[in-house]
Coordinates of C-alpha atoms and ligand atoms in Angstrom, one line a residue:
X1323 CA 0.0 0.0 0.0
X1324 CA 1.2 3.4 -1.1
X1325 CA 0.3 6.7 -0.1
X1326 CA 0.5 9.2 -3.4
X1327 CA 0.7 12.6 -1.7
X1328 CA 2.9 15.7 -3.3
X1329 CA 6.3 14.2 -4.7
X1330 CA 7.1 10.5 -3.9
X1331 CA 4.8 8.0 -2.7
X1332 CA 4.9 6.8 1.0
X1333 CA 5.3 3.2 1.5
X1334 CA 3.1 2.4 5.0
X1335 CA 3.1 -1.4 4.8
X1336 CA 5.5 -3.7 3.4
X1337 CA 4.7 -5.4 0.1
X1338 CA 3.6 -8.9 1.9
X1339 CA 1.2 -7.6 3.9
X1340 CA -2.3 -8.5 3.0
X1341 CA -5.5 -6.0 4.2
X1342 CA -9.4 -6.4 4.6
X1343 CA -10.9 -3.5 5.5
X1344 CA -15.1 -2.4 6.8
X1345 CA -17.5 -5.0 6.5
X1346 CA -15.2 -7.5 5.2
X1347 CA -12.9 -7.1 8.3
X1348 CA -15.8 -7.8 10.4
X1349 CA -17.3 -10.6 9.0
X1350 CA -14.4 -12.3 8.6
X1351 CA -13.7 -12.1 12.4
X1352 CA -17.2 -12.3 13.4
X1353 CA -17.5 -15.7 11.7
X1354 CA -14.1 -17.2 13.2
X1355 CA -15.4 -16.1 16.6
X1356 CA -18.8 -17.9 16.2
X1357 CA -16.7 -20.7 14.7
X1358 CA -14.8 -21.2 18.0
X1359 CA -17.8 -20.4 20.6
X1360 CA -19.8 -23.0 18.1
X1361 CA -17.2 -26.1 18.7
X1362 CA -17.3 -26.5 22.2
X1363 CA -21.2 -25.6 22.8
X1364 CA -22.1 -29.1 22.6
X1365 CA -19.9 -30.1 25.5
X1366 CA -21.8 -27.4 28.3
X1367 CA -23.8 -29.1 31.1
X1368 CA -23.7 -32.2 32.9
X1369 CA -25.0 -34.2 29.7
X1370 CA -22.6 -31.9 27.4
X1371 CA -20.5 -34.4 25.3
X1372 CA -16.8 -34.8 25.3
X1373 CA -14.2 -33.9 22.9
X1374 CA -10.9 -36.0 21.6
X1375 CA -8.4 -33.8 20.1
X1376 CA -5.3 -35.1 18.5
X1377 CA -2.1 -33.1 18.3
X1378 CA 0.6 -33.0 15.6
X1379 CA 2.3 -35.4 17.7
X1380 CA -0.5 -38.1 17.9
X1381 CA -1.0 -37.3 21.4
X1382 CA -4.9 -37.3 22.6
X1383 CA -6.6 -35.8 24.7
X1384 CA -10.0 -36.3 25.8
X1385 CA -12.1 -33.1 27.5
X1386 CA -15.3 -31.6 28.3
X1387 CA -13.3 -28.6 29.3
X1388 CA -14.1 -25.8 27.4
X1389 CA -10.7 -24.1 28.4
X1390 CA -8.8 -27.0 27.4
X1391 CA -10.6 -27.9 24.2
X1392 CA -9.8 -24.2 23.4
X1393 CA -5.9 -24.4 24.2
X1394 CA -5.8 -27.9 22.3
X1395 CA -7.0 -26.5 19.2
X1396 CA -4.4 -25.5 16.8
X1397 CA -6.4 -21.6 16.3
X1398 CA -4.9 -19.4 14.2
X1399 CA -7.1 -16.7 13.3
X1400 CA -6.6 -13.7 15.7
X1401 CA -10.2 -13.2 16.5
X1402 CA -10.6 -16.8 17.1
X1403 CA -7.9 -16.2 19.4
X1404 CA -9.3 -13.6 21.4
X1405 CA -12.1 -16.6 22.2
X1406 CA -9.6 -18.6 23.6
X1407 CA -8.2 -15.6 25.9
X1408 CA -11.5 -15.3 27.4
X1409 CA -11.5 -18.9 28.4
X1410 CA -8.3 -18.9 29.5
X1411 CA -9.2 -14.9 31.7
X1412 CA -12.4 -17.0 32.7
X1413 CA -10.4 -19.6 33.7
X1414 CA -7.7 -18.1 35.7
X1415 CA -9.7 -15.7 37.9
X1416 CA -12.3 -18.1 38.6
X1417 CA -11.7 -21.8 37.4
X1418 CA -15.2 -22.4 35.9
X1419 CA -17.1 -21.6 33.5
X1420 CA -15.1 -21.5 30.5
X1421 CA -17.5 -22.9 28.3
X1422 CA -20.2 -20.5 29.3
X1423 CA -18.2 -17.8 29.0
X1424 CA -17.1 -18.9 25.2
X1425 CA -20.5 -19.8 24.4
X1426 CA -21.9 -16.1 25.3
X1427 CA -19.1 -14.5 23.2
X1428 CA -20.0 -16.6 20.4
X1429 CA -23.3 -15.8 20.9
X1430 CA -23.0 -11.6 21.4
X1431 CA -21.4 -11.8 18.1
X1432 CA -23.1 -13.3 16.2
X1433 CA -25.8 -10.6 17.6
X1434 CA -23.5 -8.0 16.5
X1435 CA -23.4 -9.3 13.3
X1436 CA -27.3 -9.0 12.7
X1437 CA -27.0 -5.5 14.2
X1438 CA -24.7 -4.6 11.9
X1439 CA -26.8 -6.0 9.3
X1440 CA -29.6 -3.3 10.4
X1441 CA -26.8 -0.3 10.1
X1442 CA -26.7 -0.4 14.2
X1443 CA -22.8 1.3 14.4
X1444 CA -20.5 -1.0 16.2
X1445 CA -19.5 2.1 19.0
X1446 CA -23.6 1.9 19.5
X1447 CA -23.3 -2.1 19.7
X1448 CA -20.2 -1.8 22.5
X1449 CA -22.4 0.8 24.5
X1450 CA -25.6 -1.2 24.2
X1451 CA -23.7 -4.4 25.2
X1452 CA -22.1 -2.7 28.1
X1453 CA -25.3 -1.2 29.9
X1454 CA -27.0 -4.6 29.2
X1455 CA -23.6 -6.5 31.2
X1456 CA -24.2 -3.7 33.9
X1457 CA -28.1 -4.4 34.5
X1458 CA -27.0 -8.3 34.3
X1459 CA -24.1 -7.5 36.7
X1460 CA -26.8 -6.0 39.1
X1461 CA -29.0 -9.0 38.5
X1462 CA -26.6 -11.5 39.5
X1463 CA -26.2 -9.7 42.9
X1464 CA -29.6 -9.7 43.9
X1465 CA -30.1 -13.6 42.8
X1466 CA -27.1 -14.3 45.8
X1467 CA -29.1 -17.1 47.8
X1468 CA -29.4 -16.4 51.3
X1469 CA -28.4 -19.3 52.7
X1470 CA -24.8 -19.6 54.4
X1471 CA -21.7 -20.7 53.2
X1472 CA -21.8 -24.0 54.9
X1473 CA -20.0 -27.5 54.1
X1474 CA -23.0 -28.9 53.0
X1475 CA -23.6 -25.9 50.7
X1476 CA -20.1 -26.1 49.2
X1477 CA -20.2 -29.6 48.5
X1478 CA -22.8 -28.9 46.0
X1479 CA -20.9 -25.8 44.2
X1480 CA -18.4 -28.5 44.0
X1481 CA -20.6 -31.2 43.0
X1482 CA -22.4 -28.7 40.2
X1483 CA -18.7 -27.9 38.8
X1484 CA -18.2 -31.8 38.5
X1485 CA -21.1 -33.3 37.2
X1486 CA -20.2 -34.1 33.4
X1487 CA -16.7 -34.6 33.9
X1488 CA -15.6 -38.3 33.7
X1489 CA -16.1 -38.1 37.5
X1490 CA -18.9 -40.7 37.3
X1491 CA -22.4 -40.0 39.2
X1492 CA -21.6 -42.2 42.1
X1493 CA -18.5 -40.6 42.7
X1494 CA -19.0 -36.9 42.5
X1495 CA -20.5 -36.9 46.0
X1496 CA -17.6 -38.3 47.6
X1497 CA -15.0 -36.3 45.6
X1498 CA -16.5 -33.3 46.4
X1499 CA -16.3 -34.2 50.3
X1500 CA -13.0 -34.2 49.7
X1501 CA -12.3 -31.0 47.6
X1502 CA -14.4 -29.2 50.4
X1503 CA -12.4 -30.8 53.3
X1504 CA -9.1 -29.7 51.6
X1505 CA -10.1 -26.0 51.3
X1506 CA -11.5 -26.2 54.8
X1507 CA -8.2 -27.6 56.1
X1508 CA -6.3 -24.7 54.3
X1509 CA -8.4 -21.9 55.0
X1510 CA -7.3 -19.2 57.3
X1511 CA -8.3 -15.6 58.6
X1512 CA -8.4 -14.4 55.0
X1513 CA -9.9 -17.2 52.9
X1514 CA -8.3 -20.0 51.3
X1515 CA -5.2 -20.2 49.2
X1516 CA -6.0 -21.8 46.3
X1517 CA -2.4 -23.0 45.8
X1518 CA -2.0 -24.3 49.2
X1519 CA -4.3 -27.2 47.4
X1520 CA -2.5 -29.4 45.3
X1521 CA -3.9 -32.1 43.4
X1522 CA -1.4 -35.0 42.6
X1523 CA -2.6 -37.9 40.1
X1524 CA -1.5 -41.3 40.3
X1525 CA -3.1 -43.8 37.8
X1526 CA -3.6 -47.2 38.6
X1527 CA -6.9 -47.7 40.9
X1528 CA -10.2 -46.1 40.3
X1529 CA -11.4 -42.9 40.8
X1530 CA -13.5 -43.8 44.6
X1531 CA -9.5 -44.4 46.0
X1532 CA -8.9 -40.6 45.7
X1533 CA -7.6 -39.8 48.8
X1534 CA -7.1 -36.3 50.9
X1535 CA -3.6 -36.3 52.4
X1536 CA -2.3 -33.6 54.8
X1537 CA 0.7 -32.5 53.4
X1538 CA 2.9 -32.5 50.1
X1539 CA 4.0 -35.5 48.1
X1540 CA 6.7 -35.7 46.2
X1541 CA 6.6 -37.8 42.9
X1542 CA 10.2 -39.4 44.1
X1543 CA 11.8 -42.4 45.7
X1544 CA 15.0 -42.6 48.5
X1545 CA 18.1 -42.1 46.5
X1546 CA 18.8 -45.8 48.0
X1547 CA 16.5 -48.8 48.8
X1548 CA 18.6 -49.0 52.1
X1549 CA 17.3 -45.7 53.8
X1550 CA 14.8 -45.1 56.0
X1551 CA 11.2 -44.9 54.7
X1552 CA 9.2 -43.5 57.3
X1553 CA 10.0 -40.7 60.1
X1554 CA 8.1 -39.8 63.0
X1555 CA 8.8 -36.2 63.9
X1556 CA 11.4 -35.0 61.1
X1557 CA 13.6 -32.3 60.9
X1558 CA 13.7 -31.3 57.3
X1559 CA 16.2 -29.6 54.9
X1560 CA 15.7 -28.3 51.5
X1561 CA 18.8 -27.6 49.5
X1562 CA 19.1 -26.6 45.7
X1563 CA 23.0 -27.4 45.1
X1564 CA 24.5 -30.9 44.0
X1565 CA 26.2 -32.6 46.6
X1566 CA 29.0 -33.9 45.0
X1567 CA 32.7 -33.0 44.8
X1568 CA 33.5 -29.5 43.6
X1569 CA 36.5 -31.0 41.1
X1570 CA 33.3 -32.7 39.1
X1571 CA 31.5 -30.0 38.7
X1572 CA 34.6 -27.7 37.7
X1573 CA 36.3 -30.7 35.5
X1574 CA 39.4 -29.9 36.0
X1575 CA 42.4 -32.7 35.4
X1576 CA 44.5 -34.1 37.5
X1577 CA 48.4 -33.8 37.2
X1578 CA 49.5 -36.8 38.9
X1579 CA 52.7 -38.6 38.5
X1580 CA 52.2 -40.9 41.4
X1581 CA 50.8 -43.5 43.1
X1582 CA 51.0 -41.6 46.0
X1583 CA 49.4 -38.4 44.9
X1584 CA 46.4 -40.4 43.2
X1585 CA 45.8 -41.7 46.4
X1586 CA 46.0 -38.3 47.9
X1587 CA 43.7 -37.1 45.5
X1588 CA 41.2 -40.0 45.9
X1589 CA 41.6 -39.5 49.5
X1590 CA 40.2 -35.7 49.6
X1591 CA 37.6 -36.4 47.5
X1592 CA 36.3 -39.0 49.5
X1593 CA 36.5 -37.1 53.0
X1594 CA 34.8 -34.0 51.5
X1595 CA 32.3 -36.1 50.3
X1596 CA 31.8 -37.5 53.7
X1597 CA 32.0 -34.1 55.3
X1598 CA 28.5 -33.2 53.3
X1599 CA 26.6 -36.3 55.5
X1600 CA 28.4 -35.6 58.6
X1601 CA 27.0 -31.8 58.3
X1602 CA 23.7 -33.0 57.6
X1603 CA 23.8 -35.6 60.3
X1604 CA 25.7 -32.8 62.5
X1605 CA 23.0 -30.1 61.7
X1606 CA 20.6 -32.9 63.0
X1607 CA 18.3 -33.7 59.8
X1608 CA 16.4 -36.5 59.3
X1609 CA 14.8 -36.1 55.8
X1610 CA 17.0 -34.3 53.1
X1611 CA 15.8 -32.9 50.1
X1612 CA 17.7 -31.5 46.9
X1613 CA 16.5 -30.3 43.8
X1614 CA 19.7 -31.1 42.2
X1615 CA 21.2 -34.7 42.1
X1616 CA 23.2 -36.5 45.1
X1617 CA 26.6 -38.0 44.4
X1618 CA 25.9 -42.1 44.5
X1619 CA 28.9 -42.1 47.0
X1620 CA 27.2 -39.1 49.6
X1621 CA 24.0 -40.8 49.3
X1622 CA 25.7 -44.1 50.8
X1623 CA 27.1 -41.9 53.5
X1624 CA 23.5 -40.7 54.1
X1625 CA 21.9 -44.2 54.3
X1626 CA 24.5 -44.9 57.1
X1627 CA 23.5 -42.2 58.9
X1628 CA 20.3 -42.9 58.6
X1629 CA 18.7 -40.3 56.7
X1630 CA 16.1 -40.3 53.9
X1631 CA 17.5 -38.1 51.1
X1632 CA 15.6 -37.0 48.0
X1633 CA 17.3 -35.6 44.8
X1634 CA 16.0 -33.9 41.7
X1635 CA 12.9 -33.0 43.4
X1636 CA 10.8 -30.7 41.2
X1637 CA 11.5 -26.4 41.9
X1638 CA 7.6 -26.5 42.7
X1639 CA 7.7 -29.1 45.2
X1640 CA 11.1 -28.4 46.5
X1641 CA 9.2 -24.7 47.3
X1642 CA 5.9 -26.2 48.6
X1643 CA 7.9 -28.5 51.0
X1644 CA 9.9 -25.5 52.3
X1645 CA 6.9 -23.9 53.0
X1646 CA 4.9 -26.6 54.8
X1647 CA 7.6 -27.6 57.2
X1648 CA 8.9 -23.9 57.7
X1649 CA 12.3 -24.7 56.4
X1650 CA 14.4 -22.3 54.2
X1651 CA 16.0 -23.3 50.3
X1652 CA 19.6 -24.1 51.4
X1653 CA 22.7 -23.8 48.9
X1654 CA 25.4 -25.4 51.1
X1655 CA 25.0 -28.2 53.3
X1656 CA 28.2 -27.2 55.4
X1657 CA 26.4 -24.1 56.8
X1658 CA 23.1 -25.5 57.4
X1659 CA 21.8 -23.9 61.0
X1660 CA 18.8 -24.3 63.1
X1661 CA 16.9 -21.5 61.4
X1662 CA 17.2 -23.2 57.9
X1663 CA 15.7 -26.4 59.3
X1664 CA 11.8 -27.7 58.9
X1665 CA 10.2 -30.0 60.3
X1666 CA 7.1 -32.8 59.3
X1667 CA 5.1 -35.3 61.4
X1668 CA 5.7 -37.7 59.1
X1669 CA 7.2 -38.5 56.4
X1670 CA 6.9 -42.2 54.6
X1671 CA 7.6 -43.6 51.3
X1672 CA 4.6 -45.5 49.7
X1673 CA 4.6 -47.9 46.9
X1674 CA 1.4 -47.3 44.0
X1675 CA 2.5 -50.1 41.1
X1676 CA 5.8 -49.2 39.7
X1677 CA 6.4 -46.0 41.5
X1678 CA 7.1 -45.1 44.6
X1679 CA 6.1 -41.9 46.2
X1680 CA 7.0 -39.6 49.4
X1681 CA 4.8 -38.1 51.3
X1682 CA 5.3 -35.0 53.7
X1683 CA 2.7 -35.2 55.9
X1684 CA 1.8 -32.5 58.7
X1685 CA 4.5 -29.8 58.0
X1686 CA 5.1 -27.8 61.1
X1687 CA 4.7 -23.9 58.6
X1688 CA 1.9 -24.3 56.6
X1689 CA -1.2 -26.6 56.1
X1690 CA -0.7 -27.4 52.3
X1691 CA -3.0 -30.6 51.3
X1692 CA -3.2 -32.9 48.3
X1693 CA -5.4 -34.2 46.3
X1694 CA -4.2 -37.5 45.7
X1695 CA -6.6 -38.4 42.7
X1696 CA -6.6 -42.3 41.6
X1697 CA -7.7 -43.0 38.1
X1698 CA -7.4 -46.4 36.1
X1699 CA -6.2 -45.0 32.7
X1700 CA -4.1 -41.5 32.1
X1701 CA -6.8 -40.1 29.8
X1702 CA -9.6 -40.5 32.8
X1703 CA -6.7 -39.4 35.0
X1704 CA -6.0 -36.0 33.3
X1705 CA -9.7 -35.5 33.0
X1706 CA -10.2 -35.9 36.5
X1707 CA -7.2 -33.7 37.3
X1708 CA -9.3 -31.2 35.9
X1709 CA -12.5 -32.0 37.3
X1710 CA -11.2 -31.7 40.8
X1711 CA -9.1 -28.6 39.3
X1712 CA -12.5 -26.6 38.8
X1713 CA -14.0 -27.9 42.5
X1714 CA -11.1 -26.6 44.3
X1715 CA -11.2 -22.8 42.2
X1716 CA -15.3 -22.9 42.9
X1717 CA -15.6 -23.9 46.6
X1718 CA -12.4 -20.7 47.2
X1719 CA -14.2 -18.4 44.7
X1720 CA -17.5 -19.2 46.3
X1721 CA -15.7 -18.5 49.7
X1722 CA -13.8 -15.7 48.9
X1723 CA -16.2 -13.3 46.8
X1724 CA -19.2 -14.6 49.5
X1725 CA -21.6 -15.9 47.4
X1726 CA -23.4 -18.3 45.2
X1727 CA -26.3 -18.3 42.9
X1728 CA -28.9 -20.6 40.9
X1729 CA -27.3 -23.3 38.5
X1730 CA -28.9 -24.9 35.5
X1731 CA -29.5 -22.0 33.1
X1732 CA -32.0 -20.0 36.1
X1733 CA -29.4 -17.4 36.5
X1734 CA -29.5 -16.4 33.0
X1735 CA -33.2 -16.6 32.5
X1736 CA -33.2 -14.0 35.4
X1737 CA -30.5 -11.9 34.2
X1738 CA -31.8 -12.1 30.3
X1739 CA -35.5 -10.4 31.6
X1740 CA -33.8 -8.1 33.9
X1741 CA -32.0 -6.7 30.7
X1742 CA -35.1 -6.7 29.0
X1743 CA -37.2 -5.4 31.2
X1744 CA -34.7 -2.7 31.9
X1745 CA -33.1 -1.9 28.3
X1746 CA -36.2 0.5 27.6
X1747 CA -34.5 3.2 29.3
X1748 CA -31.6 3.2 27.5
X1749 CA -31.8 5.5 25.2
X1750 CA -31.2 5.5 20.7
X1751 CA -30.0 2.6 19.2
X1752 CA -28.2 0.9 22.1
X1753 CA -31.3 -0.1 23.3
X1754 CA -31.4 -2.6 20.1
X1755 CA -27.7 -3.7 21.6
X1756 CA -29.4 -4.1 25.1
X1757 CA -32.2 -6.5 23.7
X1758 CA -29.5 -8.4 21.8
X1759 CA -27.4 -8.9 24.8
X1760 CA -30.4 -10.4 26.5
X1761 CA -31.4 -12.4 23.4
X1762 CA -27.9 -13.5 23.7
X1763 CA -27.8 -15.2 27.4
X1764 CA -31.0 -17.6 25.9
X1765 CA -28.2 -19.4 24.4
X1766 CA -26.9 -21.0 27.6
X1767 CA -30.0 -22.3 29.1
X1768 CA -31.1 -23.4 25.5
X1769 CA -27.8 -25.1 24.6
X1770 CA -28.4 -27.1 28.1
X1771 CA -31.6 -28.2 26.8
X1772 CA -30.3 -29.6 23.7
X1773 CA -27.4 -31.1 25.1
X1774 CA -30.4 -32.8 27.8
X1775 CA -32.3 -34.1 24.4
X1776 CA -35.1 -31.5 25.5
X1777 CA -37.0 -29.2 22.9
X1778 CA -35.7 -26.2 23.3
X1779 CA -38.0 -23.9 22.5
X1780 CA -40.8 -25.4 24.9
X1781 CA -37.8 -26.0 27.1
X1782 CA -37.3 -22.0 27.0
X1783 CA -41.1 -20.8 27.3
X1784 CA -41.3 -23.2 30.3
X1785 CA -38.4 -22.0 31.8
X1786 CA -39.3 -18.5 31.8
X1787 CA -43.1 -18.8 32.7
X1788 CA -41.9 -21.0 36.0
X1789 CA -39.3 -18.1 36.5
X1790 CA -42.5 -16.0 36.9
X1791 CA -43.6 -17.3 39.9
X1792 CA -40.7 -18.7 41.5
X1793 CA -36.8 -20.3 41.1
X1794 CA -36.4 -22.6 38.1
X1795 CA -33.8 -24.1 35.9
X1796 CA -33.3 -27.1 33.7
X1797 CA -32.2 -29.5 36.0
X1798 CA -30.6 -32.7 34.6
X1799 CA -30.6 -35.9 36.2
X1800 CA -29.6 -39.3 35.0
X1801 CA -31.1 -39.8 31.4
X1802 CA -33.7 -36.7 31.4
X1803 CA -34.3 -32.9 32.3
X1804 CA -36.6 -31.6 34.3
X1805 CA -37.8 -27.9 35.6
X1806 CA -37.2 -27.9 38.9
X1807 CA -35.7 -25.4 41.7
X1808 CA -31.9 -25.5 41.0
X1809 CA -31.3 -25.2 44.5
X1810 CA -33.4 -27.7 45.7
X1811 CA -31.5 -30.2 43.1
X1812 CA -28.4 -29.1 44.0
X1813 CA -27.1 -27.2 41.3
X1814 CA -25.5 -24.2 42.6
X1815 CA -22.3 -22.1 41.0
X1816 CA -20.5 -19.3 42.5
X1817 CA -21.9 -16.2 41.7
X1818 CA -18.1 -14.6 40.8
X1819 CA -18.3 -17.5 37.5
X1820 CA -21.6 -15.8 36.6
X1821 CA -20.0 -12.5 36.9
X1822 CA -16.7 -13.3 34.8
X1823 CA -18.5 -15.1 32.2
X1824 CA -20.6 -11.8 31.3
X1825 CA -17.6 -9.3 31.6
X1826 CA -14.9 -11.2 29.7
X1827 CA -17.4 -12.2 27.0
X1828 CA -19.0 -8.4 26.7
X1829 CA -15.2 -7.3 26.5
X1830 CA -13.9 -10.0 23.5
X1831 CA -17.5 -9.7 21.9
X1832 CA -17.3 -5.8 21.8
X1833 CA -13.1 -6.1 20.6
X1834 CA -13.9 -7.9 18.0
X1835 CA -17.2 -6.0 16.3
X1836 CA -14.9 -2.8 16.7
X1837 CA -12.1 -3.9 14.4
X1838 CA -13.1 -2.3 11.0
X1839 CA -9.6 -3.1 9.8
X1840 CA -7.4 -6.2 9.3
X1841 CA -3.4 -5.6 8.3
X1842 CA -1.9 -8.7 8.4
X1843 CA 1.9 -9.0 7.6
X1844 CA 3.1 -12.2 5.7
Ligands
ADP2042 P1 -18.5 -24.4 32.0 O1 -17.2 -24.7 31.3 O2 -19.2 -23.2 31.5 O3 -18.4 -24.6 33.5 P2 -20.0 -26.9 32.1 O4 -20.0 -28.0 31.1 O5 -19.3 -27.2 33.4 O6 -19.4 -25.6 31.4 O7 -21.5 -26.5 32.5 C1 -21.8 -25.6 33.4 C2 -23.3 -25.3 33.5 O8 -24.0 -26.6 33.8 C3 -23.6 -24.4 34.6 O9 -24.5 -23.4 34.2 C4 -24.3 -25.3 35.7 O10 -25.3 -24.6 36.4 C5 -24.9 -26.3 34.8 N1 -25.2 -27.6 35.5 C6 -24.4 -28.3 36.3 N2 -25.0 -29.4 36.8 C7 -26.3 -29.4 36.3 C8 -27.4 -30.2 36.4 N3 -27.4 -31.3 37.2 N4 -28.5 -29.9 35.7 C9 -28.5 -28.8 35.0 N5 -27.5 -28.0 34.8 C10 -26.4 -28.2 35.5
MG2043 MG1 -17.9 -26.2 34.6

């Protein structure tokens, strides 16, 4: 592209680069946007189907995770991209509802699309679409149930964020017992840490063996079958240098020309590796653990001393450990003092099929728990991982931002007439943006009934008439749907999921209908 003013021509873009400009630009983008929402709306709810993606590699994975259906697909079209960032937003601030959150972008553009059609200006559509999120936002707070935050409460939040997820029926109950217990056991004055829960999978049994342990475990063994493998009462330290001799690490060569000196050479070597155990033992540790590797001859030093030793420990857990026993990242063994030293109630090694694992139980700092999720198969496994993922974020979202609302599509029923009823005193054209919005939540509670096998269209006149007169939603169970009282059934999210979903979907829905202009270099 050249601009022809007086004299020579101005070259603003470089001969590759390729441009689509007005309507083109946003139809192009509109449709990659609806494209994207479209492929993972038949996965939402508990009877939403799964997804197997392939990679280039041949590796598969197989999700009903909207964020990770997203991430798995190879997108390459920039406004399909900005889909994926508000599952992935969705998913980091709150955990859940990545799906929903897709599905409503999809949806709000593909409403922008038809107001575009009627010569509705996009800045119009962006202000329309932002009142309407406001009244919704508003909505959402006054549909906060009442009721407190209680386990029982939170294991249904938990349970609501499962169900569809390769958890299994029976199971959900119990594993959300569990994720509620772990954020329980971790929460202090100011809430829960979500970190301080970790989830750890190990496959090999099924899914009703997930247990809750009270501390960290490490995916590693005893550098040598002949230490100890369980300690009552250990002091701990955490070190991130290799403990072997210096002249290894610095290669250098030897310049010997005798017997003698070979032996001498031998000879220091072997006593500074012994000094490294002798200032653990010295320092009065029990259980040592390195994130680098242990020299094979200092680990046999340890195992006479009688300590357990751990090398090449993940940074993560070597960090995590610190913190739950209180002790501080060491770099030299030699100088280890009391303040540098943690200490467990028990730490044991435990055998699960081939591998063997440690676990760091009651940590004297901090009260970090894991998950330890049991699956028979890796792809069950890594679904589960993220089943229990979402039930930890929801039960400390629905803690920490103090409330929870109506599952099963009544949330946006409500919020969908608020906008309605409301959007008549917005004023011009953006009131055309306002109805559209509203139009646009119908798409959740619909694409539930569909994914249920229910009509949607009689699903969706029900739905609102019984929202008349009191609390309703479509409420799955086994084979069929139902309109019932979501809370009654159980079916509860956190209202801060609710509240993302319509702010990060507004804001990529309302990016994308304002791009009038595509400049794409080569
Ligand atoms: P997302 O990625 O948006 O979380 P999900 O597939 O997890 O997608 O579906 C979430 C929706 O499913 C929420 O609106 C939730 O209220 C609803 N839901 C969960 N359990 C049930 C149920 N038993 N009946 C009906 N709706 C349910
Ligand atoms: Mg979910």
């Amino acid at each position: 592209m050249s601009y022809q003013g007086m004299g020579n021509p101005v070259f603003v873009l470089g001969d590759d680069s390729e441009r689509t400009s007005g309507q083109d630009a946003q139809t192009s983008n509109i449709s990659a946007g609806k494209a994207v929402a479209e492929s993972v709306r038949t996965t939402l709810g508990p009877r939403g189907m799964d997804k197997m993606l392939v990679d280039s590699t041949g590796e598969v994975v197989i999700t009903n995770d909207g964020v990770t259906i997203l991430e798995e697909m190879d997108i390459e079209h920039p406004a399909a991209q900005m889909l994926v960032e508000v599952a992935q937003t969705q998913e980091s601030e709150v955990g859940d509802g990545t799906t929903t959150a897709s599905v409503l972008a999809g949806q709000l553009l593909a409403k922008a699309e038809d107001l575009l059609g009627q010569d509705v200006h996009p800045t119009t559509i962006v202000e329309g679409y932002a009142a309407a999120r406001d009244i919704g936002y508003e909505a959402l707070e006054d549909l906060v149930l009442e009721e407190e935050l209680d386990d029982a409460l939170l294991r249904t939040v938990a349970a609501t964020s499962m169900t569809g997820k390769g958890t299994g029926d029976v199971n959900a109950d119990a594993l959300a017992d569990l994720v509620v217990e772990a954020v329980r056991h971790v929460e202090g004055e100011e809430g829960a840490n979500r970190d301080d829960v970790r989830v750890h999978t190990q496959v090999g049994a099924a899914s009703s063996a997930t247990e809750l342990v009270e501390g960290i475990i490490a995916d590693k063994e005893p550098v040598r079958d002949d230490m100890p493998r369980d300690v009552a009462d250990a002091t701990v330290a955490v070190i991130n240098t290799e403990l072997e001799t210096r002249e290894a690490n610095a290669d250098v060569e030897y310049n010997i020309t005798s017997v003698d000196q070979l032996n001498a050479a031998l000879d220091a070597e072997e006593s500074e590796l012994r000094r490294y155990a002798e200032a653990v033992r010295d320092a009065g540790v029990d259980v040592l653990v390195s994130q680098k590797s242990i020299d094979d001859r200092v680990a046999a030093y340890l195992a006479e001393e009688g300590i357990l030793a751990l090398e090449s420990v993940a940074k993560s857990d070597v960090s995590d450990i610190a913190n739950a026993t209180g002790a501080t990242v060491a770099g030299d063994v030699t100088e280890l003092d009391d303040a540098d030293l943690g200490a467990a109630e028990h730490v044991h090694v435990e055998r699960f099929g081939e591998d063997e694992l440690t676990f760091i139980e009651g940590g004297a700092d901090a009260s970090s728990v894991t998950l330890l999720v049991r699956g028979s198969t890796d792809h069950v496994l890594s679904e589960l991982e993220r089943a229990i993922g979402d039930a930890v974020d929801v039960v400390v979202v629905a803690l920490d931002e103090e409330g929870v609302v109506p599952g099963a599509g009544c949330a946006e029923i409500v919020v969908a007439d608020r906008i309605r009823s409301e959007a008549a005193s917005i004023e011009g054209r953006a009131q055309l943006a306002a109805e559209a919005f509203a139009d646009a939540l119908d798409v959740l509670p619909r694409t539930l009934a569909e994914n249920t096998g229910m009509d949607p269209i009689d699903a969706l006149v029900d739905l609102r008439a019984a929202n008349e007169s009191g609390r309703a939603g479509l409420i799955t169970s086994g084979e069929h749907g139902e309109i019932a009282d979501p809370v009654e059934h159980g079916v509860i999210d956190p209202v801060a999921v609710k509240r993302e979903a319509l702010g990060s979907a507004t804001e990529a829905a309302t990016m994308i209908a304002r791009i009038d202009d595509i400049i794409s270099a080569e």
